PDB file of C-alpha atoms in Angstrom:
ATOM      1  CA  UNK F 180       1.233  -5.211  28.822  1.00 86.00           C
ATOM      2  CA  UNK F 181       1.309  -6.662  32.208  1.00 86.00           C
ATOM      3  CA  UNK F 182       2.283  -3.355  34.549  1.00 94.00           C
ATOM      4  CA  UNK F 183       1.768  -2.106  38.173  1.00 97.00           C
ATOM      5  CA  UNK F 184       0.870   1.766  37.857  1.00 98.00           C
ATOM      6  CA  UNK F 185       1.495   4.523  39.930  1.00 98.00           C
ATOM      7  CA  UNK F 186       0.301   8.371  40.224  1.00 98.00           C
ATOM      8  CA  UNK F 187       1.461  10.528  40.695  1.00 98.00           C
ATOM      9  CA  UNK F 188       4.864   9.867  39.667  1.00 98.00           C
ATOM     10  CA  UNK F 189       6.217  13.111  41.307  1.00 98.00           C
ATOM     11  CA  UNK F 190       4.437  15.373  44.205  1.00 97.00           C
ATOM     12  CA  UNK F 191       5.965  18.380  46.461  1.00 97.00           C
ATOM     13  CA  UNK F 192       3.126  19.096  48.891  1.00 97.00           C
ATOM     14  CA  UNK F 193       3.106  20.865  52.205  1.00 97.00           C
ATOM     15  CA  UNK F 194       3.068  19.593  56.153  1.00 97.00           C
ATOM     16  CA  UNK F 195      -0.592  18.602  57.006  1.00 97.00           C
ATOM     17  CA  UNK F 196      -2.415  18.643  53.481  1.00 97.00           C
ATOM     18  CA  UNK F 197      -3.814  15.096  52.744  1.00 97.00           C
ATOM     19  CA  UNK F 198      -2.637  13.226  49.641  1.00 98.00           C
ATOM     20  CA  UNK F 199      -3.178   9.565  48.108  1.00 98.00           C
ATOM     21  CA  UNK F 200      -0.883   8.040  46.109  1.00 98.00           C
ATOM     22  CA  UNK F 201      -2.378   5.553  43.680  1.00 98.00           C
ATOM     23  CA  UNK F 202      -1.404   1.866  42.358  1.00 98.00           C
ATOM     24  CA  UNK F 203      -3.286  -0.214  39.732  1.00 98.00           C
ATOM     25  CA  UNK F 204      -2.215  -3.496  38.767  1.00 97.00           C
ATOM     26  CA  UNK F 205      -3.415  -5.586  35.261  1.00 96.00           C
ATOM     27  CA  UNK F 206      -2.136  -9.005  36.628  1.00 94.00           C
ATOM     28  CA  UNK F 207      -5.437 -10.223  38.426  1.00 93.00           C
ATOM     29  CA  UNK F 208      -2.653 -10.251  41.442  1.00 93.00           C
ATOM     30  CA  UNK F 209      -4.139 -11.171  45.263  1.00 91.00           C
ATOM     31  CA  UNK F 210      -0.809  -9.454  46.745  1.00 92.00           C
ATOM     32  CA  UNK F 211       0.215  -5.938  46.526  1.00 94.00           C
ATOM     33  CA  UNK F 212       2.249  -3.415  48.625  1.00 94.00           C
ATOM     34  CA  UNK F 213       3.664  -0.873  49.428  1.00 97.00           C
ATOM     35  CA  UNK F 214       7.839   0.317  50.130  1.00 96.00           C
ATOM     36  CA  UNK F 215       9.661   3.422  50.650  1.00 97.00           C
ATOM     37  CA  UNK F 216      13.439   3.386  49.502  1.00 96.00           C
ATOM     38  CA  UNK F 217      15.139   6.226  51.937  1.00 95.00           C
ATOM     39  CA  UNK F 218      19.025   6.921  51.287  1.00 91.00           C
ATOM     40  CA  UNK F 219      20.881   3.927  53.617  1.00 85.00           C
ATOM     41  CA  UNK F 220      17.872   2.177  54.572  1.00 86.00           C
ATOM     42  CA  UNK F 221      16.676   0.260  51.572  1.00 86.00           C
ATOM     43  CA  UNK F 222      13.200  -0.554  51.058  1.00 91.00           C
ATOM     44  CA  UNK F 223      10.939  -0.920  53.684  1.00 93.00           C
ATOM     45  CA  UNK F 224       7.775  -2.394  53.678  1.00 93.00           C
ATOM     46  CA  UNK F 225       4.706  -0.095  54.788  1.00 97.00           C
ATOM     47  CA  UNK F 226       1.150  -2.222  54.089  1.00 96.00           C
ATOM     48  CA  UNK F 227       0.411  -5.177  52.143  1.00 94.00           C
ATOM     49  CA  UNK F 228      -2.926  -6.817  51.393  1.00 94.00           C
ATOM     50  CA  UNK F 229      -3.053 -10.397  50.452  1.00 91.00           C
ATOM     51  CA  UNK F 230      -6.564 -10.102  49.024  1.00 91.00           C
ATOM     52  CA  UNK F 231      -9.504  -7.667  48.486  1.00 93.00           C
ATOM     53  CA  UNK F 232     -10.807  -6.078  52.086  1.00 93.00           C
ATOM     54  CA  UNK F 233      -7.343  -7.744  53.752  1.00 92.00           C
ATOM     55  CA  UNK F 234      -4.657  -5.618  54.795  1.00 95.00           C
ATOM     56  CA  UNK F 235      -2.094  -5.483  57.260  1.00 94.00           C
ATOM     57  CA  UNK F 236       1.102  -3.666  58.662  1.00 95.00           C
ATOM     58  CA  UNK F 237       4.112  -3.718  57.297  1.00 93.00           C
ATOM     59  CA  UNK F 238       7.597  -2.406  58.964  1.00 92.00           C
ATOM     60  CA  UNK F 239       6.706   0.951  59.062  1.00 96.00           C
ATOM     61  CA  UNK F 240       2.964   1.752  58.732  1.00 98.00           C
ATOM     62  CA  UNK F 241       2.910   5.080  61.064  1.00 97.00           C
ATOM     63  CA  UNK F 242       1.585   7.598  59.397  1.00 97.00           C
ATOM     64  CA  UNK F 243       0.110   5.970  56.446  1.00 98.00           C
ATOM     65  CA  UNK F 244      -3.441   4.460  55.530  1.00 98.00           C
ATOM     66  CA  UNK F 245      -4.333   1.746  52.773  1.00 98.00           C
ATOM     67  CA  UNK F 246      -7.450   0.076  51.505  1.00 96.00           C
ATOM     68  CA  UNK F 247      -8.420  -2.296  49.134  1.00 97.00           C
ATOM     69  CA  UNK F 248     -11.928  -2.019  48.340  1.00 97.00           C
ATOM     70  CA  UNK F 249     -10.999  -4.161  44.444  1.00 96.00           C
ATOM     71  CA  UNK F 250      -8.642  -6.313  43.835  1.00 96.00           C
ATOM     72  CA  UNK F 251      -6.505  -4.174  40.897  1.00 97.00           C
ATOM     73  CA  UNK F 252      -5.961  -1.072  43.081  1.00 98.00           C
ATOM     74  CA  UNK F 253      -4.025  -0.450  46.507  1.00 98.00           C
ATOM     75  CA  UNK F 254      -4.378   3.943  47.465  1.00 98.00           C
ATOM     76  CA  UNK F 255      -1.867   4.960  49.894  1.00 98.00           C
ATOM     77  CA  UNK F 256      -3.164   7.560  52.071  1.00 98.00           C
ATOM     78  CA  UNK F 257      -1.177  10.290  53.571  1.00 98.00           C
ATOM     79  CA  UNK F 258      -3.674  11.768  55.768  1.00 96.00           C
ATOM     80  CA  UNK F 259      -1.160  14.485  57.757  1.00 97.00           C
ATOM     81  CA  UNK F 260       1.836  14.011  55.993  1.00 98.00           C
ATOM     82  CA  UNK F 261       5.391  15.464  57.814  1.00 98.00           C
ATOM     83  CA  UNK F 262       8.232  15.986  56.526  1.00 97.00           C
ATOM     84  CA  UNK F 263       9.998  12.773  57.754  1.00 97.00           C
ATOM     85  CA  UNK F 264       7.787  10.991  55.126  1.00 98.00           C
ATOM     86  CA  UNK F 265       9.797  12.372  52.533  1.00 98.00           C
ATOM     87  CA  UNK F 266      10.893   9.652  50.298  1.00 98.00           C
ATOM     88  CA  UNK F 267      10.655   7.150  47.242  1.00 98.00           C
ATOM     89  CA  UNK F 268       7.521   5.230  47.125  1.00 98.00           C
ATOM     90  CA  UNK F 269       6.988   1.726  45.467  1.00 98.00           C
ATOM     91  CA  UNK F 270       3.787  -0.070  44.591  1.00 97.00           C
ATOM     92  CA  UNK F 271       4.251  -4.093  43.890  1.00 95.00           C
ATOM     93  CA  UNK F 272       1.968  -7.114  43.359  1.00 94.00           C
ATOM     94  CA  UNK F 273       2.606 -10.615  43.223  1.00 91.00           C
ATOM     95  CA  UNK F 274      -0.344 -13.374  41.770  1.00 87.00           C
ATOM     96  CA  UNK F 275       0.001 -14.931  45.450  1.00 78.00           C
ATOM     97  CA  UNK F 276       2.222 -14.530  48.635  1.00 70.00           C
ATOM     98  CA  UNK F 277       5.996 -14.014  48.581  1.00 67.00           C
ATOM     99  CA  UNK F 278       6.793 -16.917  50.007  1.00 56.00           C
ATOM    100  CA  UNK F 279       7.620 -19.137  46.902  1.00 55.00           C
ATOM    101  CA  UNK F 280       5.588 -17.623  44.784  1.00 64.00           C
ATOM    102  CA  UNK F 281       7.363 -15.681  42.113  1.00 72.00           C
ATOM    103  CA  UNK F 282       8.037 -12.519  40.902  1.00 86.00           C
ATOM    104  CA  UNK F 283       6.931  -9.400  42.367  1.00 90.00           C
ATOM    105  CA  UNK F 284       5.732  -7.005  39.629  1.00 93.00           C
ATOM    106  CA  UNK F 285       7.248  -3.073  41.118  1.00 96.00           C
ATOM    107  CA  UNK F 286       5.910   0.074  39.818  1.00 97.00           C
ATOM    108  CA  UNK F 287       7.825   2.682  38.557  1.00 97.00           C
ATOM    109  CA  UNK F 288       8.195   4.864  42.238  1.00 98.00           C
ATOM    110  CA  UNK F 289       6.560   8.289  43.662  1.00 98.00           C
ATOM    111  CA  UNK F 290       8.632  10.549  44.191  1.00 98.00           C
ATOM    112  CA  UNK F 291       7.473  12.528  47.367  1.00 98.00           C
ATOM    113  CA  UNK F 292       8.221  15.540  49.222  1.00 98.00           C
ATOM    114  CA  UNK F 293       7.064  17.153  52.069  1.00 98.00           C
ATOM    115  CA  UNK F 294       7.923  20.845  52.824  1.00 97.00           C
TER     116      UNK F 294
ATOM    117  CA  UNK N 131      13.856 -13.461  59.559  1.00 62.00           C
ATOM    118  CA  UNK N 132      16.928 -14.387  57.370  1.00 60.00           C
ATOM    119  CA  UNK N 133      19.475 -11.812  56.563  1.00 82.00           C
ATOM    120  CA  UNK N 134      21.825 -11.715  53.661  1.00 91.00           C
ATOM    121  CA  UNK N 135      24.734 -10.247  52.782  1.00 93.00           C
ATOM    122  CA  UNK N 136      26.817  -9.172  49.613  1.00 95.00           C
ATOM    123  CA  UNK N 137      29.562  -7.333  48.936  1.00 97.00           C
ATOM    124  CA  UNK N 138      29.087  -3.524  48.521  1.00 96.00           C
ATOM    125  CA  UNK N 139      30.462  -3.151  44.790  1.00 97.00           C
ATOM    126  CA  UNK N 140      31.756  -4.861  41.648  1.00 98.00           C
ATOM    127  CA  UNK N 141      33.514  -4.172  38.752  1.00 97.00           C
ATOM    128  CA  UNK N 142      32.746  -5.898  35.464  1.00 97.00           C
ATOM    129  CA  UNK N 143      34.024  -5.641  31.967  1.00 97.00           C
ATOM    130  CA  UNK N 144      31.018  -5.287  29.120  1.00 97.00           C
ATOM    131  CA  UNK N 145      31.165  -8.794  27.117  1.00 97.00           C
ATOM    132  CA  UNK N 146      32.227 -10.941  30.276  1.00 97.00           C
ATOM    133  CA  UNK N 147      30.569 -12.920  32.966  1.00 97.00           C
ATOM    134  CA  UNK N 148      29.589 -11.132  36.291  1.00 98.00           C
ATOM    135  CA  UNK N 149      29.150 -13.517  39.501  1.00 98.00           C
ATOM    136  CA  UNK N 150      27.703 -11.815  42.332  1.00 98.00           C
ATOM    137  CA  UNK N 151      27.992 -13.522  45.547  1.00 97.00           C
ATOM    138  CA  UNK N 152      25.163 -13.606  48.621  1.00 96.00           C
ATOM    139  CA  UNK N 153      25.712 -15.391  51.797  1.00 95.00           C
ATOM    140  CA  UNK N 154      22.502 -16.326  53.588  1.00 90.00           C
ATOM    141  CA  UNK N 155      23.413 -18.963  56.420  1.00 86.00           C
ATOM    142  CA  UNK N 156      20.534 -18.306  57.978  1.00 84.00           C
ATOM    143  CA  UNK N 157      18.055 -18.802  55.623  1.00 84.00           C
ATOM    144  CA  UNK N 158      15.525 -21.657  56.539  1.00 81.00           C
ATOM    145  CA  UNK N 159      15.086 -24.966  54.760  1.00 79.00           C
ATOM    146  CA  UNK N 160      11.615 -23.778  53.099  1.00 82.00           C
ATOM    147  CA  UNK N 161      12.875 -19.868  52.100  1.00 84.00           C
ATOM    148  CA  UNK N 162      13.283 -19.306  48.588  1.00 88.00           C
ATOM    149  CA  UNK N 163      16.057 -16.669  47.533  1.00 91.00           C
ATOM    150  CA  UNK N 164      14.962 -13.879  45.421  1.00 93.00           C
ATOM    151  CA  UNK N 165      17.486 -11.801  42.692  1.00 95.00           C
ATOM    152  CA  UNK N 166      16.073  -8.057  42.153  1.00 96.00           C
ATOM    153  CA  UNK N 167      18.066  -5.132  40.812  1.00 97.00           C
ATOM    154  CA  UNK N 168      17.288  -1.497  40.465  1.00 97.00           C
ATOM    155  CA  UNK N 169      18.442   0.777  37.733  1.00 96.00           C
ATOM    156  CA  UNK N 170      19.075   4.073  38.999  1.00 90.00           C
ATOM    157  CA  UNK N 171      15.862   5.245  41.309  1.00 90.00           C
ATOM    158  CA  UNK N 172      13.334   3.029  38.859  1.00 95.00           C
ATOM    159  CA  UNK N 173      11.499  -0.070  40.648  1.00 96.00           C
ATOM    160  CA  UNK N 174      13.297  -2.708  41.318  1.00 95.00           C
ATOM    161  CA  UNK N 175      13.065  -6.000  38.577  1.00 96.00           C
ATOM    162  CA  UNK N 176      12.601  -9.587  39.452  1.00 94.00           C
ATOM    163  CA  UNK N 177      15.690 -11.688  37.881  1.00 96.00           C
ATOM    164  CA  UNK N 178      15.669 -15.124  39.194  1.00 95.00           C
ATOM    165  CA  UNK N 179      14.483 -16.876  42.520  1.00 93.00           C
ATOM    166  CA  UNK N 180      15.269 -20.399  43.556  1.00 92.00           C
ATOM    167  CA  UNK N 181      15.067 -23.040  46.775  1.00 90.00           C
ATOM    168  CA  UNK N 182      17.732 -25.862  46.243  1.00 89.00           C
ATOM    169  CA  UNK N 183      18.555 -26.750  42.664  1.00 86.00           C
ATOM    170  CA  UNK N 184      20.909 -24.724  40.482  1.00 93.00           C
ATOM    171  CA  UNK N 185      18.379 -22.118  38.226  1.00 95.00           C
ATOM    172  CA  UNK N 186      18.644 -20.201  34.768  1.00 97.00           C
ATOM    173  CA  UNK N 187      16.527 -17.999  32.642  1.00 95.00           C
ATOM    174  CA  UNK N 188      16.239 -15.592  29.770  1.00 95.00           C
ATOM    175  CA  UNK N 189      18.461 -13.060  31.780  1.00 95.00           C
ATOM    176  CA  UNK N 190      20.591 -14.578  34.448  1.00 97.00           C
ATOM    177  CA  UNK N 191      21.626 -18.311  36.358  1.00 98.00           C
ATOM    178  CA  UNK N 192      21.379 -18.893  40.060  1.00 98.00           C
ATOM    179  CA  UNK N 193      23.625 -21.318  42.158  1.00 97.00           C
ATOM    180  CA  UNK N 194      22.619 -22.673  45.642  1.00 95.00           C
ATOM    181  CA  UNK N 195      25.632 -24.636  47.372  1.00 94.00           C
ATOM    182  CA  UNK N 196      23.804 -27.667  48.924  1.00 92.00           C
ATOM    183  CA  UNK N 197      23.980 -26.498  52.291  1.00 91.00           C
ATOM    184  CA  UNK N 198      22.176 -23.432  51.198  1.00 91.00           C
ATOM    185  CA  UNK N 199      24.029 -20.879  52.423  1.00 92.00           C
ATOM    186  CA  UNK N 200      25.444 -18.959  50.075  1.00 94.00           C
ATOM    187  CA  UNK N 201      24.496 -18.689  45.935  1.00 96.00           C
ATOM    188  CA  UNK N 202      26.257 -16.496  43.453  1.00 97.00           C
ATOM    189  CA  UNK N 203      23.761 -14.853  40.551  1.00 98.00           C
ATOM    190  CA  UNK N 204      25.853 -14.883  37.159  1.00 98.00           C
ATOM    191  CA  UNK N 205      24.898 -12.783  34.335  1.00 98.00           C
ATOM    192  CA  UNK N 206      26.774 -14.812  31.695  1.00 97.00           C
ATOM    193  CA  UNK N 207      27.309 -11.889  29.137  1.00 96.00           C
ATOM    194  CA  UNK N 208      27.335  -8.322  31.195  1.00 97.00           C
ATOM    195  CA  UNK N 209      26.045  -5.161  29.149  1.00 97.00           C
ATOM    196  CA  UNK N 210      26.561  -1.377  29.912  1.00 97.00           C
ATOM    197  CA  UNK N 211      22.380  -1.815  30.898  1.00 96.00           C
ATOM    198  CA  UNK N 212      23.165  -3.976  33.214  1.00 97.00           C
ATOM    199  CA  UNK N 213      24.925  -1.582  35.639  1.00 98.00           C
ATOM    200  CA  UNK N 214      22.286  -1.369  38.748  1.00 98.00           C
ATOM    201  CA  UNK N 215      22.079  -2.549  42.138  1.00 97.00           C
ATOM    202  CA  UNK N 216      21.478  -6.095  42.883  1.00 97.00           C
ATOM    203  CA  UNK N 217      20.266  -7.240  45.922  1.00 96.00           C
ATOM    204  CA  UNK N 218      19.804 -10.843  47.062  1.00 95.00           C
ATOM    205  CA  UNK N 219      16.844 -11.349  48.709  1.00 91.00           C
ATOM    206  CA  UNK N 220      15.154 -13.637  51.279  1.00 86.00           C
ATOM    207  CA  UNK N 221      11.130 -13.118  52.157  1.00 83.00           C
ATOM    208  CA  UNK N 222      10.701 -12.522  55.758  1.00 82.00           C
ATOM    209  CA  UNK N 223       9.309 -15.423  57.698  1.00 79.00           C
ATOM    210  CA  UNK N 224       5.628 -14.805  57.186  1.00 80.00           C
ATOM    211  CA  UNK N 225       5.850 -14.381  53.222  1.00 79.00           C
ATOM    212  CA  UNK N 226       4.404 -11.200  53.689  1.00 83.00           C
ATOM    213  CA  UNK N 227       7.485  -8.731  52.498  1.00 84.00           C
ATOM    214  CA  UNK N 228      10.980  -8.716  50.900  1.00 84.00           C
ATOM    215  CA  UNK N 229      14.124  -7.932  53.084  1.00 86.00           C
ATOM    216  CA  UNK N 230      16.096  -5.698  51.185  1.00 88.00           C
ATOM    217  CA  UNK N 231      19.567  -4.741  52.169  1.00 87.00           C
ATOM    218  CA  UNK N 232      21.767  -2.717  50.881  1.00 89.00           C
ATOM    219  CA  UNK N 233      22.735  -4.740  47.400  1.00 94.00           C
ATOM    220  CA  UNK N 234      25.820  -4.824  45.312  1.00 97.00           C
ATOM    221  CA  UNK N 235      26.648  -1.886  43.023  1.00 97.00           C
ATOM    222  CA  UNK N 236      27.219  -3.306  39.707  1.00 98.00           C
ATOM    223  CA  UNK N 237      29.765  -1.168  37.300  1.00 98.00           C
ATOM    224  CA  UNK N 238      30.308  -2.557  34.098  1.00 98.00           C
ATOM    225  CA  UNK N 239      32.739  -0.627  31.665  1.00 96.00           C
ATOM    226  CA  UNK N 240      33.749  -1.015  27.932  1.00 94.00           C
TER     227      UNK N 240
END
């Protein structure tokens, strides 16, 4: 089944204690990124990598790390996390850019919270 | 990078047609529109996308006025699953990201 993965799905942690956030897709897809969905602000766009070794900054990248070292999986690194980075996280890959190209695959959201 | 809009809510009875309207006046010759909705807090799922001509699929139609600036996404037979959030969606300029605003609130009742 085609899918875009994430773990974990849920995670309390505390200020300061580093955590990754994993996404795998099974799509052979170039593009994948990375929202957070915040109460009144929608989904916003973090990092996205339109191939393996290429990433770049999304809307709102401060705070957060990515790298995509193969071509199925995109980690999102928290390496200090605050509290203000409390939020719903989305992993999503697309066989090519967005511009034309079709569906975006999303996976099913991260949960995060940050005491 | 173009910006739509859509009304915040919509009723819809379970067996009938719902037509949910997006303007986008600003959307550039070249910029496809996109049709997600989100059920409850899961990811959101990919309906329908289209450029100029009038599009349907498995779940839903779209319909593009020929100046471009507005469509309406019809679900021609509404279900109690298909209460969600829709949102109407234009790339931003680069192709790099989807816009999301705040969507339309879907309710249908039996």
């Amino acid at each position: 089944e085609a899918q875009v993965t994430q773990n974990p799905r849920y995670l309390i942690t505390v200020t300061g204690k580093k955590l990754t956030v994993t996404c795998s897709q099974n799509m052979n897809h170039e593009y994948m990124s990375w929202y957070r969905q915040d109460p009144g602000l929608g989904l916003r766009q973090i990092y996205y990598s339109m191939n393996v070794e290429v990433t770049d900054k999304g809307d709102v990248p401060e705070g957060y790390k990515v790298s995509r070292k193969e071509k199925r999986n995109f980690p999102l690194i928290l390496e200090s996390p605050s509290p203000n980075q409390t939020s719903l996280y989305f992993c999503a890959s697309s066989l090519l850019g967005l511009a034309g190209a079709g569906e975006q695959y999303f996976g099913p959201g991260t949960r995060l919270t940050v005491t | 990078d173009a910006k739509t809009t859509q009304p915040p809510s919509m009723d819809c009875a379970e067996g009938r047609a719902a037509n949910l309207p997006c303007n986008h006046s600003t959307i550039s010759g070249n910029e496809y529109v996109y049709w997600y909705r989100q059920i409850h807090s899961q990811g959101p799922q990919y309906i329908i996308h289209g450029l100029k001509n009038n599009e349907t699929n498995e779940m839903a139609s779209l319909i593009i006025t020929e100046d471009r600036k507005s469509s309406t996404l019809i679900l021609p037979h509404a279900t109690l699953r298909d209460t969600a959030v829709y949102y109407c969606i234009a790339p931003n300029q680069a192709g790099t990201a989807l816009i999301f605003g705040k969507g339309t609130t879907l309710s249908v009742s039996s």
